CSV table of C-alpha atoms in Angstrom, one decimal:
chain,number,residue,atom,x,y,z
A,1,MET,CA,-57.3,43.0,-16.8
A,2,GLU,CA,-56.5,40.4,-14.2
A,3,ARG,CA,-59.5,39.4,-12.0
A,4,GLY,CA,-59.5,41.1,-8.7
A,5,LEU,CA,-59.3,39.4,-5.3
A,6,PHE,CA,-62.4,38.1,-3.5
A,7,ILE,CA,-62.2,37.9,0.3
A,8,THR,CA,-65.0,36.7,2.5
A,9,PHE,CA,-65.5,36.6,6.3
A,10,GLU,CA,-67.5,33.9,8.0
A,11,GLY,CA,-68.3,32.8,11.5
A,12,PRO,CA,-71.0,32.0,14.0
A,13,ASP,CA,-73.1,34.9,15.4
A,14,GLY,CA,-71.2,36.9,17.9
A,15,SER,CA,-67.8,35.9,16.5
A,16,GLY,CA,-66.6,39.4,15.9
A,17,LYS,CA,-66.2,39.0,12.1
A,18,SER,CA,-68.0,42.3,11.3
A,19,THR,CA,-65.6,44.2,13.5
A,20,GLN,CA,-62.7,42.6,11.7
A,21,VAL,CA,-64.2,43.6,8.3
A,22,GLU,CA,-64.3,47.2,9.6
A,23,TYR,CA,-60.7,47.0,10.7
A,24,LEU,CA,-59.7,45.8,7.2
A,25,ARG,CA,-61.7,48.6,5.6
A,26,GLU,CA,-59.7,51.1,7.7
A,27,TYR,CA,-56.4,49.4,6.7
A,28,PHE,CA,-57.3,49.6,3.0
A,29,ALA,CA,-58.1,53.3,3.4
A,30,GLU,CA,-54.7,53.9,5.1
A,31,LYS,CA,-52.8,52.0,2.3
A,32,GLY,CA,-54.9,53.5,-0.5
A,33,ILE,CA,-55.9,50.0,-1.7
A,34,PRO,CA,-59.1,50.2,-3.9
A,35,GLY,CA,-61.7,47.9,-2.4
A,36,VAL,CA,-65.4,47.2,-2.3
A,37,PHE,CA,-66.7,46.3,1.1
A,38,THR,CA,-70.1,44.7,1.3
A,39,ARG,CA,-72.3,42.3,3.2
A,40,GLU,CA,-74.8,39.5,3.0
A,41,PRO,CA,-77.7,39.3,3.0
A,42,GLY,CA,-77.8,42.7,1.3
A,43,GLY,CA,-75.1,44.6,-0.5
A,44,THR,CA,-77.6,46.1,-3.0
A,45,GLU,CA,-80.8,48.0,-2.7
A,46,ILE,CA,-82.8,44.9,-3.6
A,47,GLY,CA,-80.7,42.7,-1.4
A,48,GLU,CA,-81.1,45.0,1.6
A,49,LYS,CA,-84.9,44.8,1.2
A,50,ILE,CA,-84.7,41.0,1.2
A,51,ARG,CA,-82.4,41.2,4.2
A,52,GLY,CA,-85.1,43.0,6.1
A,53,ILE,CA,-87.6,40.2,5.4
A,54,ILE,CA,-85.2,37.4,6.3
A,55,LEU,CA,-84.0,38.9,9.6
A,56,ASP,CA,-87.3,40.4,10.8
A,57,ARG,CA,-88.0,38.8,14.2
A,58,HIS,CA,-91.8,39.0,13.4
A,59,ASN,CA,-91.4,36.5,10.5
A,60,ALA,CA,-91.2,33.5,12.8
A,61,GLU,CA,-93.5,31.5,10.4
A,62,MET,CA,-91.0,31.6,7.5
A,63,GLY,CA,-90.4,28.2,6.0
A,64,ASP,CA,-86.9,26.8,5.7
A,65,MET,CA,-87.0,26.6,1.9
A,66,THR,CA,-88.4,30.2,1.7
A,67,GLU,CA,-85.5,31.3,3.9
A,68,ALA,CA,-82.9,29.5,1.7
A,69,LEU,CA,-84.3,30.9,-1.5
A,70,LEU,CA,-84.5,34.4,-0.2
A,71,TYR,CA,-80.8,34.2,0.8
A,72,ALA,CA,-80.0,32.9,-2.7
A,73,ALA,CA,-82.1,35.6,-4.4
A,74,SER,CA,-80.3,38.3,-2.5
A,75,ARG,CA,-76.9,36.7,-3.4
A,76,ALA,CA,-77.7,36.4,-7.1
A,77,GLN,CA,-78.5,40.1,-7.3
A,78,HIS,CA,-75.4,40.9,-5.2
A,79,VAL,CA,-73.1,39.0,-7.6
A,80,GLU,CA,-74.6,40.4,-10.7
A,81,GLU,CA,-74.9,44.0,-9.6
A,82,LYS,CA,-71.8,44.5,-7.4
A,83,ILE,CA,-69.4,41.6,-6.8
A,84,ARG,CA,-68.7,40.4,-10.3
A,85,PRO,CA,-68.3,43.8,-11.9
A,86,ALA,CA,-65.9,44.9,-9.2
A,87,LEU,CA,-63.8,41.7,-9.7
A,88,GLU,CA,-63.8,42.2,-13.4
A,89,GLN,CA,-62.3,45.6,-12.9
A,90,GLY,CA,-59.5,44.1,-10.9
A,91,MET,CA,-60.7,45.4,-7.5
A,92,VAL,CA,-60.5,43.7,-4.2
A,93,VAL,CA,-64.0,42.7,-2.9
A,94,VAL,CA,-64.4,42.0,0.9
A,95,CYS,CA,-67.8,40.5,1.9
A,96,ASP,CA,-69.2,40.0,5.4
A,97,ARG,CA,-70.8,36.6,4.8
A,98,TYR,CA,-71.3,34.8,1.5
A,99,VAL,CA,-72.4,31.4,0.2
A,100,ASP,CA,-70.6,29.5,3.0
A,101,SER,CA,-73.1,31.1,5.4
A,102,SER,CA,-76.0,29.5,3.5
A,103,VAL,CA,-74.3,26.1,3.5
A,104,ALA,CA,-73.6,26.5,7.3
A,105,TYR,CA,-77.0,27.9,8.4
A,106,GLN,CA,-79.4,26.3,6.0
A,107,GLY,CA,-77.4,23.2,4.9
A,108,TYR,CA,-76.2,22.2,8.3
A,109,GLY,CA,-78.3,24.3,10.7
A,110,ARG,CA,-81.6,23.6,9.0
A,111,ASN,CA,-80.5,20.1,7.9
A,112,MET,CA,-81.2,20.9,4.3
A,113,GLY,CA,-78.1,19.3,3.0
A,114,GLU,CA,-76.7,19.4,-0.5
A,115,GLN,CA,-79.7,21.2,-2.0
A,116,ILE,CA,-78.4,24.4,-0.5
A,117,ARG,CA,-75.2,24.1,-2.6
A,118,GLU,CA,-77.3,23.3,-5.6
A,119,ILE,CA,-79.6,26.4,-5.2
A,120,ASN,CA,-76.6,28.6,-4.7
A,121,ARG,CA,-74.7,27.2,-7.6
A,122,TYR,CA,-77.2,29.1,-9.8
A,123,ALA,CA,-76.9,32.2,-7.6
A,124,ILE,CA,-73.2,32.6,-7.7
A,125,GLN,CA,-72.3,30.9,-11.0
A,126,ASP,CA,-68.4,30.8,-10.9
A,127,CYS,CA,-68.0,33.7,-8.5
A,128,VAL,CA,-66.1,31.8,-5.7
A,129,PRO,CA,-64.0,33.5,-3.0
A,130,ASP,CA,-60.3,33.3,-3.2
A,131,LEU,CA,-59.8,33.6,0.5
A,132,THR,CA,-62.2,33.0,3.4
A,133,PHE,CA,-61.6,33.9,7.0
A,134,LEU,CA,-63.5,31.8,9.5
A,135,ILE,CA,-63.6,33.3,12.9
A,136,GLU,CA,-64.3,30.4,15.3
A,137,ILE,CA,-66.0,30.8,18.6
A,138,ASP,CA,-68.2,28.4,20.6
A,139,PRO,CA,-71.9,29.2,19.9
A,140,ARG,CA,-72.7,29.6,23.6
A,141,GLU,CA,-70.0,32.1,24.0
A,142,GLY,CA,-71.0,34.0,20.8
A,143,ARG,CA,-74.6,34.3,22.0
A,144,LYS,CA,-73.4,35.9,25.2
A,145,ARG,CA,-72.0,38.7,23.2
A,146,ILE,CA,-75.4,39.6,21.7
A,147,GLN,CA,-78.0,41.2,24.0
A,148,ALA,CA,-81.2,39.1,23.9
A,149,GLY,CA,-83.3,42.1,22.9
A,150,ASP,CA,-80.9,42.9,20.0
A,151,ARG,CA,-81.0,39.4,18.4
A,152,ASP,CA,-82.5,39.1,14.9
A,153,ARG,CA,-84.6,36.2,13.7
A,154,MET,CA,-81.5,34.0,12.9
A,155,GLU,CA,-79.7,34.9,16.1
A,156,LYS,CA,-82.8,34.0,18.1
A,157,GLN,CA,-82.6,30.3,16.9
A,158,ALA,CA,-82.0,27.6,19.5
A,159,LEU,CA,-78.5,26.8,20.7
A,160,ALA,CA,-78.7,23.4,19.1
A,161,PHE,CA,-79.2,25.1,15.7
A,162,HIS,CA,-76.2,27.3,16.2
A,163,ARG,CA,-74.1,24.2,17.3
A,164,ARG,CA,-75.0,22.5,14.0
A,165,VAL,CA,-74.0,25.7,12.1
A,166,TYR,CA,-70.7,25.8,14.0
A,167,ARG,CA,-69.9,22.1,13.1
A,168,GLY,CA,-70.8,22.9,9.5
A,169,TYR,CA,-68.2,25.7,9.4
A,170,GLN,CA,-65.6,23.4,10.9
A,171,GLN,CA,-66.3,20.7,8.3
A,172,MET,CA,-66.1,23.2,5.4
A,173,ALA,CA,-62.8,24.6,6.6
A,174,ALA,CA,-61.4,21.1,6.9
A,175,LEU,CA,-62.5,20.2,3.3
A,176,GLU,CA,-61.0,23.4,1.8
A,177,PRO,CA,-57.8,24.3,3.8
A,178,GLN,CA,-56.4,26.1,0.7
A,179,ARG,CA,-59.2,28.7,0.9
A,180,PHE,CA,-60.1,28.9,4.6
A,181,VAL,CA,-58.0,30.6,7.2
A,182,VAL,CA,-59.3,29.8,10.6
A,183,ILE,CA,-58.9,32.5,13.3
A,184,ASP,CA,-59.4,31.9,17.0
A,185,GLY,CA,-62.3,34.2,17.9
A,186,THR,CA,-61.5,34.0,21.6
A,187,GLN,CA,-58.3,36.1,21.1
A,188,ASP,CA,-58.3,39.8,21.6
A,189,ARG,CA,-59.3,42.0,18.7
A,190,GLU,CA,-55.8,43.3,18.0
A,191,THR,CA,-54.3,39.9,17.7
A,192,MET,CA,-57.0,38.8,15.2
A,193,ARG,CA,-56.6,42.1,13.3
A,194,ARG,CA,-52.8,41.5,12.9
A,195,GLN,CA,-53.3,37.9,11.8
A,196,ILE,CA,-55.9,38.8,9.2
A,197,ARG,CA,-53.8,41.8,7.9
A,198,GLU,CA,-50.7,39.6,7.5
A,199,THR,CA,-52.7,37.0,5.5
A,200,VAL,CA,-54.3,39.7,3.4
A,201,ASP,CA,-51.0,41.4,2.7
A,202,LYS,CA,-49.6,38.1,1.4
A,203,ALA,CA,-52.6,37.5,-0.9
A,204,LEU,CA,-52.4,41.1,-2.2
A,205,SER,CA,-48.7,40.7,-2.9
A,206,GLN,CA,-49.2,37.5,-4.8
A,207,ARG,CA,-51.7,39.3,-7.1
A,208,ASN,CA,-49.3,42.3,-7.4
A,209,ILE,CA,-51.9,44.6,-5.9
A,210,ILE,CA,-49.4,46.0,-3.3
């Protein structure tokens, strides 16, 4: 059986990517396309427990390496338990954040550099996305969309941190234009929805999934 299609969504906090993932889920349901929709950190019972630790606002003392390794641990379980088996069955997997988030947030945001790619090389093995949507929005604007009282530990980081994350995403997209599709996050939701759907339809058609 041919390997399935692996689609990921990335972007700064407040970019609206999770909303677009839900729109795509609805579209798949309407079309009867078998897909697995998941998220990171999390996606499995173990991963969701790790997510709770990472994003807990009370864990302010968490070290940068601890944070990076927790993300990688959650991802390793996610790949082994859910993502790889679904792809091997020829299914479409759509994930809200994946390894690019670690490179952006820890590699660039925490200034941890290439060691983040090395850590995650073990976590994902050869399980690399086929298509990645990067929803771009200026960090200052993205933060305005999240109420201060609702921000998790990562969202509460300083604006300078989020600007480094944003630049990291831009650099990654420039280095891998064949995988990344950049979407302007300042557009209205329906425009973004249409652009994403058209790109996904093309990818599914190329794999003879629709």
